Amino acid sequence: MEDIMQYIPGNRFVHRLSPMTKIFFAVGMMFAAIFTSNPLLLLAMVVFVLAFAAIGGLLKPLIRQVPLLIILGLALVVLTVLTSASGDVLFALLPNGMFPVTTGAIMFAVQMALRFAVLIFSFQLLVISTQPRDLVNALYTLRIPGDYALMFLIAIRFIPTLQREGVRINEAQLSRGYFPGGGVIGKLKQLGPVMLPLMLNSLAKADTLGLTIDMRGYRKASEHRRKMVYHAADLVTVLIVAAIFAGIVYVTFIL
């Protein structure tokens, strides 16, 4: 299993952008996705982010998140069917018209799934194309306190660590003969014995990591920021994202 949210070395277009530009890209696309509920505009933003990743040779890691987005979309459909009944009724999940599936519920689920796709893809593109030290330096440049910058980086770095640790715990339990069964029920039963030791190991590692940070004086690093370097590609990227954001605001609030 490949790690998620892990920096991928490279020297293509996206990698060479300044970390500040990539932060602006992620934040700009995030707010643009929040401001609009138009499914066509949201779909266009998803395509734009994927095309941007393809230029940088980072499309494959983003595509691997599509199954997660599909599951999220289906969960949103179920949630909206249970809580919303706006629009025309298409069919009912149970006899006698119980739990009707409406056009409004499906449209809302599609909008939210596309919005989450923009957010996840933009943020993941920022993380996998930026070295951790450069990302922290950019946060320091933005005057983010050192403690919060380090917590942000550690939280991101813990994602692949927890992923690998969960796989190891699951394999250890299987080697000891623990198998709760197949299917969805078996997967749900398997979560408990994996999550408990995973949480306990994470707390122990967090305590050790905090002591290590204090002993090595990493909090003082915020006082020694490196100068940010910008190129023509950074200006082009910023202008494109600003144009997308301005277009979304115009279409949503002015037209």
C-alpha positions as a printed Julia matrix, in Angstrom:
255×3 Matrix{Float64}:
   0.0     0.0     0.0
   1.39    3.38   -1.01
   1.53    6.16    1.55
  -0.96    9.0     1.29
  -0.17   12.66    1.97
   3.53   11.92    1.51
   5.95   14.18   -0.35
   6.79   12.83   -3.81
  10.19   14.01   -5.12
  10.23   15.59   -8.55
  11.46   18.52  -10.59
   8.52   19.34  -12.83
   6.29   22.41  -13.02
   4.36   22.03   -9.76
   7.43   21.06   -7.74
   9.31   24.17   -8.88
   6.56   26.54   -7.77
   7.12   28.5    -4.58
   5.44   26.99   -1.49
   3.64   30.32   -1.02
   2.17   30.01   -4.52
   0.95   26.49   -3.81
  -0.62   27.62   -0.54
  -2.37   30.43   -2.45
  -3.52   27.86   -5.02
  -4.99   25.53   -2.37
  -6.66   28.32   -0.37
  -7.98   30.07   -3.48
  -9.53   26.9    -4.88
 -10.96   26.08   -1.45
 -12.79   29.4    -1.13
 -13.91   29.29   -4.77
 -15.45   25.85   -4.14
 -17.14   27.06   -0.95
 -18.65   30.13   -2.6
 -20.42   28.29   -5.42
 -23.03   25.53   -5.49
 -23.14   25.21   -9.26
 -22.28   21.57  -10.11
 -20.87   22.54  -13.53
 -18.52   25.12  -12.01
 -17.45   22.67   -9.31
 -16.83   19.98  -11.92
 -14.79   22.47  -13.98
 -12.66   23.22  -10.9
 -12.08   19.52  -10.28
 -10.94   19.11  -13.9
  -8.68   22.16  -13.57
  -6.98   20.82  -10.42
  -6.5    17.4   -12.03
  -5.05   19.04  -15.17
  -2.75   21.14  -13.0
  -1.6    17.95  -11.25
  -1.11   16.19  -14.59
   1.22   18.97  -15.76
   3.33   18.35  -12.68
   3.28   14.56  -13.1
   1.2    14.11   -9.93
  -2.11   12.96  -11.38
  -1.84    9.34  -10.26
  -1.73   10.07   -6.47
  -4.85   12.22   -6.83
  -6.71    9.62   -8.88
  -6.15    7.11   -6.09
  -8.48    9.21   -3.92
 -11.41    8.8    -6.34
 -12.78    5.64   -4.59
 -12.81    7.58   -1.32
 -14.76   10.39   -3.0
 -17.22    7.9    -4.47
 -17.85    6.42   -1.02
 -18.22    9.94    0.38
 -20.7    10.82   -2.37
 -22.79    7.72   -1.68
 -22.75    8.48    2.05
 -23.91   12.02    1.31
 -26.72   10.67   -0.86
 -27.9     8.43    1.98
 -27.61   11.28    4.49
 -29.54   13.75    2.34
 -32.22   11.16    1.55
 -32.77   10.69    5.28
 -32.76   14.41    6.11
 -33.98   16.24    3.0
 -37.06   15.8     0.82
 -36.76   18.77   -1.51
 -37.45   18.46   -5.24
 -39.28   15.81   -7.2
 -39.5    12.27   -5.86
 -37.7     9.75   -8.1
 -38.3     6.57   -6.11
 -38.51    5.32   -2.53
 -36.02    3.12   -0.72
 -38.75    1.25    1.17
 -42.35    0.32    0.33
 -45.22    2.73    0.99
 -43.06    5.7    -0.05
 -40.74    5.55    2.94
 -37.39    7.35    2.54
 -38.08    8.96   -0.84
 -35.09    9.78   -3.04
 -35.58   13.29   -4.43
 -33.8    15.33   -7.07
 -32.9    17.94   -4.46
 -31.17   15.35   -2.26
 -29.16   13.96   -5.17
 -28.14   17.44   -6.39
 -27.02   18.43   -2.9
 -24.98   15.22   -2.56
 -23.35   15.81   -5.96
 -22.51   19.41   -5.04
 -20.94   18.39   -1.74
 -18.98   15.52   -3.29
 -17.56   17.81   -5.99
 -16.75   20.46   -3.4
 -14.91   17.91   -1.26
 -13.08   16.74   -4.39
 -11.76   20.26   -5.02
 -10.71   20.63   -1.38
  -9.03   17.23   -1.11
  -7.26   17.39   -4.47
  -5.98   20.95   -3.93
  -4.7    20.25   -0.42
  -3.15   16.93   -1.41
  -1.4    18.56   -4.37
   0.11   21.11   -1.97
   1.41   18.44    0.41
   2.79   15.9    -2.07
   4.62   18.52   -4.15
   6.22   20.51   -1.3
   9.06   19.38    0.92
   8.09   19.56    4.62
  10.88   22.02    5.45
   9.74   24.35    2.64
   6.13   24.13    3.78
   7.05   25.01    7.36
   9.23   27.87    6.15
   6.27   29.22    4.15
   4.09   29.05    7.26
   6.76   30.92    9.2
   6.84   33.55    6.42
   3.06   33.94    6.85
   3.76   34.72   10.51
   2.12   31.52   11.71
   3.38   30.82   15.25
   6.05   28.14   15.37
   3.98   25.79   17.55
   1.03   25.85   15.15
   3.25   25.4    12.09
   4.92   22.37   13.65
   1.58   20.91   14.72
   0.28   21.31   11.16
   3.3    19.56    9.68
   3.29   16.77   12.27
  -0.45   16.17   11.75
   0.14   15.77    8.0
   3.17   13.56    8.52
   1.26   11.34   10.96
  -1.26   10.35    8.25
   1.1     7.99    6.35
   2.62    6.89    9.65
  -0.79    5.88   11.01
  -1.6     4.22    7.71
   1.5     1.99    7.88
   0.97    1.3    11.59
  -2.64    0.25   10.97
  -1.56   -2.16    8.23
   1.07   -3.69   10.54
  -1.44   -4.15   13.38
  -3.96   -5.74   11.03
  -1.35   -8.12    9.59
  -0.17   -9.06   13.11
  -3.73   -9.92   14.15
  -4.29  -11.98   11.01
  -1.06  -13.9    11.66
  -2.42  -14.75   15.12
  -5.57  -16.24   13.6
  -7.95  -13.32   14.16
 -10.41  -13.12   11.27
 -13.86  -11.62   12.0
 -15.23  -12.61    8.6
 -15.6   -11.13    5.16
 -17.91   -8.5     3.73
 -18.92   -5.19    5.25
 -19.78   -6.68    8.67
 -16.36   -8.31    8.91
 -14.61   -5.04    8.02
 -16.57   -3.2    10.7
 -15.73   -5.83   13.33
 -12.08   -5.54   12.34
 -11.96   -1.79   13.04
 -12.17   -2.02   16.82
  -9.14   -4.26   17.45
  -7.12   -2.12   15.03
  -8.17    1.35   16.19
  -7.52    0.85   19.91
  -3.82   -0.13   19.67
  -3.37    2.4    16.87
  -4.64    5.23   19.11
  -2.5     4.11   22.06
   0.63    3.89   19.88
  -0.12    7.32   18.41
  -0.42    8.93   21.85
   2.9     7.39   22.93
   4.61    8.59   19.76
   3.13   12.08   20.14
   4.52   12.38   23.66
   7.98   11.23   22.53
   7.89   13.53   19.53
   6.97   16.54   21.7
   9.94   15.91   23.99
  12.24   15.51   20.97
  11.08   18.83   19.52
  11.72   20.61   22.8
  15.2    19.12   23.2
  16.3    20.02   19.67
  15.0    23.56   19.87
  12.83   23.43   16.75
  10.61   26.22   18.07
  13.51   28.63   17.56
  13.48   27.84   13.83
  10.64   30.31   13.3
  13.11   33.12   14.06
  15.36   32.09   11.13
  13.15   32.1     8.04
  14.66   31.47    4.62
  13.96   33.93    1.84
  11.22   32.88   -0.57
  12.13   32.75   -4.28
   9.51   33.41   -6.97
   9.54   32.84  -10.74
   7.36   33.7   -13.71
   5.41   30.44  -13.27
   4.39   31.58   -9.79
   2.92   34.8   -11.17
   1.03   32.91  -13.89
  -0.4    30.44  -11.36
  -1.47   33.21   -8.98
  -3.16   35.12  -11.81
  -5.03   32.01  -12.99
  -6.27   31.16   -9.49
  -7.24   34.8    -8.87
  -9.16   34.85  -12.18
 -11.01   31.64  -11.23
 -11.89   33.03   -7.81
 -13.06   36.36   -9.26
 -15.13   34.53  -11.88
 -16.81   32.37   -9.24
 -17.61   35.42   -7.12
 -19.01   37.28  -10.15
 -21.19   34.39  -11.29
 -22.41   33.59   -7.76
 -23.02   37.04   -6.26
 -23.32   39.5    -9.14
 -25.05   37.76  -12.05
